[in-house]
Each structure stands twice: as C-alpha cells, then as structure tokens.
Amino acid sequence: MHYSGFYFPTDYGIDPRELAKAMEDRGFESLFFPEHTHIPASRKSAFPGGGDLPKRYVHTHDPFVTCTAAAAATTTLKVGTGICLVPQHEPIVTAKAIASLDYFSGGRFLFGIGGGWNVEEMNHHGVEYKTRFKQMREHILAMKALWTEEEASFDGEFVKLEKTWSYPKPTQTPHPPILLGGETDYTLKRVVDYCDGWYPCATKDFDPAVAMQRLKTHADEAGRSMDELTVSVFRAPADAQKLASYHDAGITRAIFEVPDAPRDEILKQLDAYTKIMA
C-alpha cells in the first residue's frame, strides 16, 4: 500500500514545491491538491463539513499549475488533483493542460475528479447542479478521445467535437489514471463505467473490507476486473492498526491530511506520519 497526502495549496501556506520535496524525501508516494476555482461571496451553499467554510477554500492556487510546480521540484513523487471539479473545466483546454503536465512530470500525474457541492460556484461556470455528473462524464469521455485518438470527435449533450487533432498526448498510456471521489453506489457505478480508480473519504464508519466488496460487486456487474481499478482513501486515519486493515483489504493508497498550519508544524506532522508508514 502506498502512502500519500493531500494539501490545500494556499497563497499563505507552505510553498507546494517545498512540501512536495519534503514528502518525497520522507518516502511518500504522492501528493494531491484540492481545488475551488472561486467561492461566491453569497455563501448560499452550506459547507458539507458543517460550520463556517475554512479559510483555505478561498485561497487555493490553480491545481494544474501547482502540480506542475511540485513535479518540477521532485523526481519520483506523483502529483494529482484531489479533486478537480471537472464540470467547471472546458474539456479541450483541460485535456491539453493535463497532457502537458503529464509530459513535463514524466508521467507522474494522477487525475482525481469530482462533481462538486457548491451550487453557486458551478452556476458561475454555466453548470447546473442536477446535471453536473452527466456533464462530468461527457467531459471525461471527450478528454479520453483527445488523449488517445489521432482524430478525436465527440457528440454529446454538453460536448460536441468535430474531428480534431490534439497534441501532446499524455506520457502515461493510454492516459493518466482517473480517480473518482465519492462514497455512494452512484459513485461506484461511475467508477466502473469510465474511471480507473475510486477515491472515497475515510468517514468514521468506513470499513475497508466492506468498501472493497462494494467496488467488486459493481465491477463484476460492469465486466471490469478489480485488477484494473485502484482505491485511494482520502483523509486516511493516522492509526497503524487501522492502516493495517487497509493494507489487508487491498487498498491501493492511504492519503493523509496535511494540515492548514505553519511550515514547521506541517513538517513535524509529516515526520509523525512517517513513523506509522510501513
């Protein structure tokens, strides 16, 4: 099992390049960056975590630029979005940005994706809450076509693309792994439909063995092999016994939270994580 971290790359926090190098030096496999393109000041959408929206949600750098900077500061660490709000990104430009990032990182990009929760944020992009997942699917399928086909085309409700050339192609074949966030059965149906991995959150009731069986059930129904799918658990517990159960269940990646804290505190937290990494 791999050990990873996620960090909101804020304009007031530790430089993501320094963080990436510090994590690589400590043996972490990867580092994920969440995103919000912006946060509407109306704040009509309640924060899913409850209470006030944390400051870091308003101050994030662009995830693709951040991943590029982190990759340039390291040699082996994988970098990823965790998650990218795909419906809010125009797919032609996004496909090129990701292919370029994958090229410059030497094939080290992991594409974590999701539909989003902030209704006003997505509305500003012309995205409707009720159809965001349908739009996400079309964006991903269109990007896959641009990454893998010489003359890509797509004809959907949200994306219409006549035969076109798009280069560079990603370094990874056929494209960077696509990991979908969420915990519902609807999420799992989408994972086995058009993704390469599942990106669930470690809620208090998360059972790794049950989670893996749920995924297997959906994979079997869709004719997908579990060998084709990874499971990366977001906000994994810093508990050696629980992590052992993750390993035994076949979890691919445990992703620890890197706190929104001063630089020295973050580095101390990384050191604490390394003590429980097998």
Coordinates of C-alpha atoms in Angstrom, one line a residue:
M1 CA 0.0 0.0 0.0
H2 CA 1.2 3.5 -0.9
Y3 CA 1.2 6.5 1.5
S4 CA 0.2 9.8 0.2
G5 CA -1.0 13.3 1.4
F6 CA -3.4 16.0 0.3
Y7 CA -2.9 19.7 0.9
F8 CA -4.9 22.8 0.0
P9 CA -2.2 24.8 -1.8
T10 CA -2.9 28.3 -0.4
D11 CA -1.3 31.6 -1.1
Y12 CA -0.5 32.0 2.6
G13 CA 0.7 28.4 3.4
I14 CA 3.9 26.4 2.8
D15 CA 5.2 26.6 -0.8
P16 CA 3.9 23.4 -2.6
R17 CA 7.3 22.9 -4.1
E18 CA 8.9 22.7 -0.6
L19 CA 6.1 20.5 0.6
A20 CA 6.5 18.1 -2.4
K21 CA 10.2 17.8 -1.9
A22 CA 9.8 17.2 1.9
M23 CA 7.3 14.5 1.2
E24 CA 9.4 12.8 -1.4
D25 CA 12.4 12.8 0.9
R26 CA 10.2 11.1 3.6
G27 CA 9.1 8.3 1.3
F28 CA 5.6 9.4 0.4
E29 CA 4.4 8.1 -3.0
S30 CA 2.2 11.0 -4.0
L31 CA 0.7 14.4 -3.1
F32 CA -2.8 15.6 -4.1
F33 CA -4.1 19.1 -4.3
P34 CA -7.9 20.0 -4.0
E35 CA -9.4 22.9 -5.9
H36 CA -12.1 25.5 -6.0
T37 CA -11.9 27.9 -8.9
H38 CA -13.5 30.6 -6.6
I39 CA -16.0 30.8 -3.8
P40 CA -19.1 33.0 -4.4
A41 CA -19.4 35.5 -1.5
S42 CA -23.2 34.8 -1.2
R43 CA -22.3 31.6 0.7
K44 CA -25.7 30.1 0.0
S45 CA -24.4 26.5 -0.3
A46 CA -23.7 25.1 3.2
F47 CA -20.2 23.7 3.8
P48 CA -20.6 19.9 3.8
G49 CA -18.3 19.6 6.8
G50 CA -20.6 21.8 8.8
G51 CA -19.9 25.2 10.4
D52 CA -18.1 28.1 8.7
L53 CA -16.2 27.5 5.5
P54 CA -12.5 27.1 6.3
K55 CA -10.3 30.0 5.1
R56 CA -8.2 27.7 2.9
Y57 CA -11.1 27.1 0.5
V58 CA -10.9 30.7 -0.7
H59 CA -7.1 30.9 -1.1
T60 CA -6.1 27.9 -3.3
H61 CA -3.8 28.1 -6.3
D62 CA -4.7 26.6 -9.6
P63 CA -4.3 22.8 -9.2
F64 CA -2.6 22.1 -12.6
V65 CA -0.1 24.9 -12.1
T66 CA 0.5 23.7 -8.6
C67 CA 1.0 20.1 -9.7
T68 CA 3.5 21.3 -12.4
A69 CA 5.5 23.3 -9.8
A70 CA 5.5 20.3 -7.4
A71 CA 6.6 17.9 -10.1
A72 CA 9.4 20.2 -11.2
A73 CA 10.7 20.2 -7.6
T74 CA 10.8 16.4 -7.3
T75 CA 11.9 13.4 -9.3
T76 CA 9.7 10.4 -8.2
L77 CA 6.7 11.9 -6.3
K78 CA 3.4 11.5 -8.1
V79 CA 1.2 14.6 -8.1
G80 CA -2.5 14.8 -8.5
T81 CA -5.8 16.7 -8.2
G82 CA -7.8 15.6 -5.2
I83 CA -10.2 16.6 -6.6
C84 CA -10.6 18.6 -9.8
L85 CA -14.1 19.9 -10.3
V86 CA -14.3 18.6 -13.9
P87 CA -17.7 20.1 -14.9
Q88 CA -16.3 23.5 -14.3
H89 CA -13.4 23.0 -16.8
E90 CA -13.7 23.3 -20.6
P91 CA -12.6 19.8 -21.8
I92 CA -10.4 20.8 -24.8
V93 CA -8.2 23.2 -22.9
T94 CA -8.2 20.9 -19.8
A95 CA -7.1 17.9 -21.9
K96 CA -4.2 19.8 -23.3
A97 CA -3.2 21.1 -19.9
I98 CA -3.2 17.6 -18.4
A99 CA -1.3 16.1 -21.3
S100 CA 1.3 18.8 -21.0
L101 CA 1.5 18.3 -17.2
D102 CA 1.9 14.6 -17.6
Y103 CA 4.7 15.1 -20.2
F104 CA 6.6 17.6 -18.0
S105 CA 6.2 15.4 -14.9
G106 CA 7.5 12.3 -16.7
G107 CA 4.1 10.6 -16.4
R108 CA 3.6 11.3 -12.7
F109 CA 0.1 12.8 -12.8
L110 CA -3.0 11.3 -11.1
F111 CA -6.3 12.8 -12.2
G112 CA -8.6 12.9 -9.2
I113 CA -12.1 14.1 -10.1
G114 CA -15.5 15.0 -8.8
G115 CA -18.7 16.9 -9.5
G116 CA -18.6 19.4 -6.7
W117 CA -21.0 20.6 -4.0
N118 CA -21.0 24.4 -4.2
V119 CA -24.1 25.2 -6.4
E120 CA -23.2 28.9 -6.9
E121 CA -19.7 28.1 -7.9
M122 CA -20.7 25.7 -10.6
N123 CA -23.5 28.0 -11.7
H124 CA -21.0 30.8 -12.4
H125 CA -19.4 28.3 -14.9
G126 CA -22.7 27.6 -16.5
V127 CA -23.0 24.2 -14.8
E128 CA -26.3 23.0 -13.3
Y129 CA -26.3 21.0 -10.1
K130 CA -28.8 18.4 -11.3
T131 CA -26.8 17.6 -14.5
R132 CA -23.2 18.0 -13.2
F133 CA -22.5 14.3 -13.2
K134 CA -23.8 13.8 -16.7
Q135 CA -21.7 16.8 -17.8
M136 CA -18.6 15.4 -16.0
R137 CA -19.0 12.0 -17.8
E138 CA -19.1 13.7 -21.2
H139 CA -16.1 15.9 -20.3
I140 CA -14.0 12.9 -19.3
L141 CA -15.0 10.8 -22.3
A142 CA -14.2 13.7 -24.6
M143 CA -10.8 14.2 -23.0
K144 CA -10.1 10.5 -23.3
A145 CA -10.8 10.8 -27.0
L146 CA -8.5 13.8 -27.3
W147 CA -5.7 11.9 -25.4
T148 CA -6.0 8.6 -27.3
E149 CA -7.2 9.3 -30.9
E150 CA -5.4 10.7 -33.8
E151 CA -8.6 12.5 -35.0
A152 CA -10.8 12.8 -31.9
S153 CA -14.5 13.5 -32.1
F154 CA -17.4 13.5 -29.6
D155 CA -21.1 14.1 -29.9
G156 CA -22.9 14.7 -26.7
E157 CA -25.3 17.0 -24.9
F158 CA -22.6 19.1 -23.3
V159 CA -19.7 18.5 -25.6
K160 CA -19.7 18.5 -29.4
L161 CA -16.3 18.0 -31.1
E162 CA -15.8 17.5 -34.8
K163 CA -12.7 15.6 -35.9
T164 CA -9.7 17.4 -34.5
W165 CA -6.0 17.0 -33.7
S166 CA -4.8 17.5 -30.2
Y167 CA -1.2 17.1 -29.0
P168 CA 0.8 16.4 -27.0
K169 CA -0.6 13.0 -26.0
P170 CA -0.1 12.1 -22.3
T171 CA 3.1 10.3 -21.4
Q172 CA 1.1 7.6 -19.5
T173 CA -0.7 5.1 -21.7
P174 CA -3.5 5.4 -22.5
H175 CA -3.8 8.5 -20.2
P176 CA -3.3 9.5 -16.6
P177 CA -5.3 7.4 -14.1
I178 CA -8.8 8.9 -13.5
L179 CA -9.9 8.6 -9.8
L180 CA -13.4 9.5 -8.9
G181 CA -14.3 10.8 -5.5
G182 CA -17.5 9.9 -3.5
E183 CA -19.0 7.2 -1.4
T184 CA -22.4 6.4 -2.9
D185 CA -23.4 3.5 -5.1
Y186 CA -23.9 6.0 -7.9
T187 CA -20.2 6.9 -7.5
L188 CA -19.2 3.3 -7.8
K189 CA -21.3 2.9 -10.9
R190 CA -19.5 5.8 -12.4
V191 CA -16.1 4.5 -11.3
V192 CA -16.6 1.2 -13.2
D193 CA -18.2 3.0 -16.2
Y194 CA -15.4 5.4 -17.1
C195 CA -12.7 5.7 -14.4
D196 CA -9.6 3.9 -13.3
G197 CA -10.0 4.2 -9.6
W198 CA -12.1 5.1 -6.6
Y199 CA -11.3 8.0 -4.3
P200 CA -13.6 7.6 -1.2
C201 CA -13.3 9.5 2.0
A202 CA -12.5 7.7 5.3
T203 CA -15.6 8.5 7.2
K204 CA -16.0 7.3 10.8
D205 CA -17.9 4.3 9.5
F206 CA -15.6 3.4 6.7
D207 CA -14.7 -0.3 6.6
P208 CA -12.0 -1.1 4.1
A209 CA -13.1 -4.7 3.6
V210 CA -16.8 -3.7 3.0
A211 CA -15.7 -0.9 0.7
M212 CA -13.6 -3.3 -1.4
Q213 CA -16.5 -5.7 -1.7
R214 CA -18.9 -2.9 -2.7
L215 CA -16.5 -2.0 -5.5
K216 CA -16.0 -5.6 -6.6
T217 CA -19.8 -6.1 -6.8
H218 CA -20.1 -3.1 -9.2
A219 CA -17.0 -4.1 -11.1
D220 CA -18.4 -7.6 -11.7
E221 CA -21.7 -6.2 -12.9
A222 CA -19.9 -3.9 -15.4
G223 CA -17.5 -6.6 -16.6
R224 CA -14.5 -4.8 -15.1
S225 CA -11.6 -6.6 -13.3
M226 CA -10.5 -5.4 -9.9
D227 CA -7.0 -5.5 -11.3
E228 CA -8.0 -2.5 -13.5
L229 CA -9.1 -0.4 -10.5
T230 CA -7.3 1.3 -7.7
V231 CA -8.7 2.6 -4.3
S232 CA -7.2 5.7 -2.8
V233 CA -8.7 6.6 0.6
F234 CA -8.9 10.3 1.3
R235 CA -8.2 11.6 4.8
A236 CA -7.0 8.2 5.9
P237 CA -6.5 7.7 9.7
A238 CA -3.0 8.1 11.2
D239 CA -3.5 4.8 13.1
A240 CA -1.2 1.9 12.5
Q241 CA -3.8 -0.7 13.3
K242 CA -6.4 0.8 11.0
L243 CA -3.9 1.2 8.3
A244 CA -3.0 -2.5 8.6
S245 CA -6.7 -3.3 7.9
Y246 CA -6.5 -1.0 4.8
H247 CA -3.4 -3.0 3.6
D248 CA -5.1 -6.3 4.3
A249 CA -8.2 -5.3 2.4
G250 CA -6.2 -4.4 -0.7
I251 CA -6.5 -0.6 -0.5
T252 CA -4.0 0.9 -3.0
R253 CA -3.3 4.3 -1.4
A254 CA -3.8 5.9 2.1
I255 CA -4.0 9.7 1.8
F256 CA -3.2 11.6 4.9
E257 CA -4.3 15.2 5.5
V258 CA -1.6 17.8 5.5
P259 CA -2.9 20.4 7.9
D260 CA -3.5 24.1 7.2
A261 CA -0.7 25.1 9.6
P262 CA 2.6 27.0 9.7
R263 CA 5.5 25.4 7.8
D264 CA 7.3 24.0 10.8
E265 CA 4.1 22.3 12.1
I266 CA 3.5 20.7 8.7
L267 CA 7.0 19.3 8.6
K268 CA 6.6 17.9 12.1
Q269 CA 3.3 16.3 11.1
L270 CA 5.0 14.7 8.1
D271 CA 7.6 13.2 10.4
A272 CA 4.8 11.8 12.6
Y273 CA 3.2 10.2 9.6
T274 CA 6.4 8.5 8.6
K275 CA 6.6 6.7 11.9
I276 CA 3.4 4.7 11.1
M277 CA 4.2 4.1 7.4
A278 CA 5.1 0.5 6.9

